[in-house]
């Protein structure tokens, strides 16, 4: 079972990176002209990245508190990765840096919750 979860995780991770790079691949909606909005469109696919990373690396499925904390941590990590990917592709904006800072603080909080849920 765990090897199949890792394969599914790798597929989701790859799909998340592809859709973060080319967000209109599966939808017919036009992409925004504004680079700030383009980063926000890319961030939505960060959930696939985070879910893929979680399925690849997480293996303590029996404890529900750990699993909930891991889901929150890895989804936030995927969003941070997608936002950084957007910085590389679309440019650097001060308002996006504020969002990135908030997400990193939330990521740290979820990491602390995960370490306390382990006890």
mmCIF file of N, CA, C and O in Angstrom, residues 14-60:
data_model
loop_
_atom_site.group_PDB
_atom_site.id
_atom_site.type_symbol
_atom_site.label_atom_id
_atom_site.label_comp_id
_atom_site.label_asym_id
_atom_site.label_seq_id
_atom_site.Cartn_x
_atom_site.Cartn_y
_atom_site.Cartn_z
ATOM 1 N N UNK A 14 4.410 15.787 -9.666
ATOM 2 C CA UNK A 14 4.729 16.149 -11.041
ATOM 3 C C UNK A 14 3.609 16.985 -11.659
ATOM 4 O O UNK A 14 3.867 18.008 -12.309
ATOM 5 N N UNK A 15 2.358 16.562 -11.435
ATOM 6 C CA UNK A 15 1.224 17.323 -11.960
ATOM 7 C C UNK A 15 1.169 18.715 -11.347
ATOM 8 O O UNK A 15 0.866 19.695 -12.038
ATOM 9 N N UNK A 16 1.472 18.823 -10.063
ATOM 10 C CA UNK A 16 1.486 20.135 -9.415
ATOM 11 C C UNK A 16 2.531 21.055 -10.011
ATOM 12 O O UNK A 16 2.264 22.235 -10.255
ATOM 13 N N UNK A 17 3.716 20.527 -10.277
ATOM 14 C CA UNK A 17 4.764 21.358 -10.882
ATOM 15 C C UNK A 17 4.413 21.746 -12.317
ATOM 16 O O UNK A 17 4.637 22.890 -12.725
ATOM 17 N N UNK A 18 3.858 20.816 -13.077
ATOM 18 C CA UNK A 18 3.475 21.124 -14.464
ATOM 19 C C UNK A 18 2.377 22.179 -14.480
ATOM 20 O O UNK A 18 2.434 23.149 -15.256
ATOM 21 N N UNK A 19 1.363 22.026 -13.624
ATOM 22 C CA UNK A 19 0.260 22.976 -13.610
ATOM 23 C C UNK A 19 0.656 24.314 -12.979
ATOM 24 O O UNK A 19 0.060 25.342 -13.294
ATOM 25 N N UNK A 20 1.650 24.310 -12.123
ATOM 26 C CA UNK A 20 2.166 25.573 -11.611
ATOM 27 C C UNK A 20 2.917 26.313 -12.714
ATOM 28 O O UNK A 20 2.806 27.532 -12.842
ATOM 29 N N UNK A 21 3.630 25.583 -13.541
ATOM 30 C CA UNK A 21 4.352 26.197 -14.649
ATOM 31 C C UNK A 21 3.388 26.685 -15.736
ATOM 32 O O UNK A 21 3.556 27.771 -16.278
ATOM 33 N N UNK A 22 2.388 25.876 -16.060
ATOM 34 C CA UNK A 22 1.438 26.224 -17.114
ATOM 35 C C UNK A 22 0.023 26.046 -16.551
ATOM 36 O O UNK A 22 -0.618 25.015 -16.749
ATOM 37 N N UNK A 23 -0.505 27.067 -15.832
ATOM 38 C CA UNK A 23 -1.775 26.918 -15.123
ATOM 39 C C UNK A 23 -2.999 26.737 -16.021
ATOM 40 O O UNK A 23 -4.009 26.214 -15.575
ATOM 41 N N UNK A 24 -2.945 27.156 -17.252
ATOM 42 C CA UNK A 24 -4.122 27.031 -18.123
ATOM 43 C C UNK A 24 -4.085 25.761 -18.970
ATOM 44 O O UNK A 24 -4.785 25.661 -19.966
ATOM 45 N N UNK A 25 -3.311 24.787 -18.557
ATOM 46 C CA UNK A 25 -3.179 23.549 -19.313
ATOM 47 C C UNK A 25 -4.491 22.763 -19.353
ATOM 48 O O UNK A 25 -4.823 22.169 -20.374
ATOM 49 N N UNK A 26 -5.247 22.760 -18.266
ATOM 50 C CA UNK A 26 -6.481 21.985 -18.236
ATOM 51 C C UNK A 26 -7.736 22.848 -18.212
ATOM 52 O O UNK A 26 -8.840 22.321 -18.183
ATOM 53 N N UNK A 27 -7.604 24.166 -18.233
ATOM 54 C CA UNK A 27 -8.786 25.031 -18.247
ATOM 55 C C UNK A 27 -8.708 25.972 -19.441
ATOM 56 O O UNK A 27 -7.645 26.278 -19.955
ATOM 57 N N UNK A 28 -9.862 26.429 -19.841
ATOM 58 C CA UNK A 28 -9.943 27.323 -20.994
ATOM 59 C C UNK A 28 -10.010 28.794 -20.592
ATOM 60 O O UNK A 28 -10.164 29.650 -21.434
ATOM 61 N N UNK A 29 -9.917 29.082 -19.298
ATOM 62 C CA UNK A 29 -9.974 30.459 -18.844
ATOM 63 C C UNK A 29 -8.692 31.184 -19.233
ATOM 64 O O UNK A 29 -7.597 30.630 -19.112
ATOM 65 N N UNK A 30 -8.801 32.430 -19.686
ATOM 66 C CA UNK A 30 -7.585 33.166 -20.043
ATOM 67 C C UNK A 30 -6.777 33.515 -18.798
ATOM 68 O O UNK A 30 -7.332 33.760 -17.726
ATOM 69 N N UNK A 31 -5.479 33.509 -18.966
ATOM 70 C CA UNK A 31 -4.599 33.862 -17.861
ATOM 71 C C UNK A 31 -4.603 35.368 -17.665
ATOM 72 O O UNK A 31 -4.720 36.133 -18.624
ATOM 73 N N UNK A 32 -4.477 35.827 -16.435
ATOM 74 C CA UNK A 32 -4.461 37.270 -16.189
ATOM 75 C C UNK A 32 -3.202 37.918 -16.765
ATOM 76 O O UNK A 32 -2.137 37.300 -16.821
ATOM 77 N N UNK A 33 -3.350 39.150 -17.179
ATOM 78 C CA UNK A 33 -2.210 39.904 -17.717
ATOM 79 C C UNK A 33 -1.304 40.422 -16.594
ATOM 80 O O UNK A 33 -0.119 40.612 -16.791
ATOM 81 N N UNK A 34 -1.889 40.657 -15.438
ATOM 82 C CA UNK A 34 -1.160 41.166 -14.296
ATOM 83 C C UNK A 34 -0.287 40.053 -13.704
ATOM 84 O O UNK A 34 -0.769 38.961 -13.423
ATOM 85 N N UNK A 35 0.981 40.331 -13.504
ATOM 86 C CA UNK A 35 1.906 39.315 -12.985
ATOM 87 C C UNK A 35 1.568 38.934 -11.547
ATOM 88 O O UNK A 35 1.739 37.780 -11.150
ATOM 89 N N UNK A 36 1.074 39.890 -10.757
ATOM 90 C CA UNK A 36 0.672 39.590 -9.388
ATOM 91 C C UNK A 36 -0.454 38.556 -9.380
ATOM 92 O O UNK A 36 -0.412 37.586 -8.628
ATOM 93 N N UNK A 37 -1.455 38.755 -10.222
ATOM 94 C CA UNK A 37 -2.570 37.808 -10.314
ATOM 95 C C UNK A 37 -2.101 36.458 -10.875
ATOM 96 O O UNK A 37 -2.645 35.422 -10.528
ATOM 97 N N UNK A 38 -1.107 36.495 -11.739
ATOM 98 C CA UNK A 38 -0.581 35.257 -12.305
ATOM 99 C C UNK A 38 0.055 34.393 -11.217
ATOM 100 O O UNK A 38 -0.098 33.167 -11.209
ATOM 101 N N UNK A 39 0.762 35.022 -10.280
ATOM 102 C CA UNK A 39 1.340 34.278 -9.171
ATOM 103 C C UNK A 39 0.223 33.655 -8.333
ATOM 104 O O UNK A 39 0.327 32.501 -7.910
ATOM 105 N N UNK A 40 -0.857 34.396 -8.128
ATOM 106 C CA UNK A 40 -1.976 33.862 -7.356
ATOM 107 C C UNK A 40 -2.615 32.658 -8.050
ATOM 108 O O UNK A 40 -3.058 31.723 -7.396
ATOM 109 N N UNK A 41 -2.659 32.673 -9.373
ATOM 110 C CA UNK A 41 -3.176 31.520 -10.110
ATOM 111 C C UNK A 41 -2.239 30.332 -9.931
ATOM 112 O O UNK A 41 -2.683 29.192 -9.756
ATOM 113 N N UNK A 42 -0.954 30.571 -9.946
ATOM 114 C CA UNK A 42 0.026 29.491 -9.769
ATOM 115 C C UNK A 42 -0.044 28.888 -8.364
ATOM 116 O O UNK A 42 0.137 27.686 -8.186
ATOM 117 N N UNK A 43 -0.328 29.719 -7.371
ATOM 118 C CA UNK A 43 -0.347 29.265 -5.983
ATOM 119 C C UNK A 43 -1.447 28.227 -5.764
ATOM 120 O O UNK A 43 -1.289 27.320 -4.945
ATOM 121 N N UNK A 44 -2.521 28.314 -6.490
ATOM 122 C CA UNK A 44 -3.615 27.346 -6.331
ATOM 123 C C UNK A 44 -3.154 25.917 -6.586
ATOM 124 O O UNK A 44 -3.659 24.983 -5.966
ATOM 125 N N UNK A 45 -2.203 25.742 -7.462
ATOM 126 C CA UNK A 45 -1.709 24.392 -7.769
ATOM 127 C C UNK A 45 -0.701 23.905 -6.745
ATOM 128 O O UNK A 45 -0.242 22.769 -6.801
ATOM 129 N N UNK A 46 -0.347 24.753 -5.790
ATOM 130 C CA UNK A 46 0.552 24.337 -4.722
ATOM 131 C C UNK A 46 -0.048 23.254 -3.838
ATOM 132 O O UNK A 46 0.678 22.496 -3.198
ATOM 133 N N UNK A 47 -1.383 23.164 -3.826
ATOM 134 C CA UNK A 47 -2.010 22.100 -3.045
ATOM 135 C C UNK A 47 -1.634 20.726 -3.590
ATOM 136 O O UNK A 47 -1.422 19.789 -2.824
ATOM 137 N N UNK A 48 -1.546 20.604 -4.913
ATOM 138 C CA UNK A 48 -1.124 19.324 -5.486
ATOM 139 C C UNK A 48 0.329 19.007 -5.124
ATOM 140 O O UNK A 48 0.666 17.857 -4.845
ATOM 141 N N UNK A 49 1.157 20.029 -5.137
ATOM 142 C CA UNK A 49 2.560 19.836 -4.767
ATOM 143 C C UNK A 49 2.660 19.357 -3.328
ATOM 144 O O UNK A 49 3.348 18.385 -3.018
ATOM 145 N N UNK A 50 1.950 20.029 -2.429
ATOM 146 C CA UNK A 50 1.981 19.653 -1.017
ATOM 147 C C UNK A 50 1.417 18.269 -0.765
ATOM 148 O O UNK A 50 1.975 17.489 0.014
ATOM 149 N N UNK A 51 0.316 17.945 -1.426
ATOM 150 C CA UNK A 51 -0.274 16.618 -1.259
ATOM 151 C C UNK A 51 0.664 15.534 -1.790
ATOM 152 O O UNK A 51 0.807 14.473 -1.191
ATOM 153 N N UNK A 52 1.317 15.808 -2.915
ATOM 154 C CA UNK A 52 2.274 14.853 -3.465
ATOM 155 C C UNK A 52 3.453 14.629 -2.542
ATOM 156 O O UNK A 52 3.873 13.486 -2.314
ATOM 157 N N UNK A 53 3.979 15.712 -1.971
ATOM 158 C CA UNK A 53 5.103 15.577 -1.036
ATOM 159 C C UNK A 53 4.672 14.777 0.187
ATOM 160 O O UNK A 53 5.410 13.920 0.681
ATOM 161 N N UNK A 54 3.458 15.037 0.659
ATOM 162 C CA UNK A 54 2.981 14.309 1.838
ATOM 163 C C UNK A 54 2.850 12.816 1.557
ATOM 164 O O UNK A 54 3.270 11.979 2.373
ATOM 165 N N UNK A 55 2.280 12.465 0.413
ATOM 166 C CA UNK A 55 2.104 11.052 0.103
ATOM 167 C C UNK A 55 3.439 10.339 -0.105
ATOM 168 O O UNK A 55 3.554 9.147 0.144
ATOM 169 N N UNK A 56 4.444 11.069 -0.547
ATOM 170 C CA UNK A 56 5.759 10.467 -0.746
ATOM 171 C C UNK A 56 6.483 10.259 0.587
ATOM 172 O O UNK A 56 7.051 9.201 0.836
ATOM 173 N N UNK A 57 6.446 11.253 1.474
ATOM 174 C CA UNK A 57 7.305 11.215 2.654
ATOM 175 C C UNK A 57 6.612 10.857 3.958
ATOM 176 O O UNK A 57 7.277 10.470 4.912
ATOM 177 N N UNK A 58 5.309 10.973 4.049
ATOM 178 C CA UNK A 58 4.618 10.716 5.316
ATOM 179 C C UNK A 58 4.254 9.238 5.421
ATOM 180 O O UNK A 58 3.746 8.649 4.468
ATOM 181 N N UNK A 59 4.488 8.649 6.603
ATOM 182 C CA UNK A 59 4.206 7.222 6.754
ATOM 183 C C UNK A 59 3.613 6.838 8.106
ATOM 184 O O UNK A 59 3.586 5.675 8.459
ATOM 185 N N UNK A 60 3.094 7.776 8.873
ATOM 186 C CA UNK A 60 2.515 7.473 10.187
ATOM 187 C C UNK A 60 0.997 7.676 10.123
ATOM 188 O O UNK A 60 0.437 8.545 10.780
#
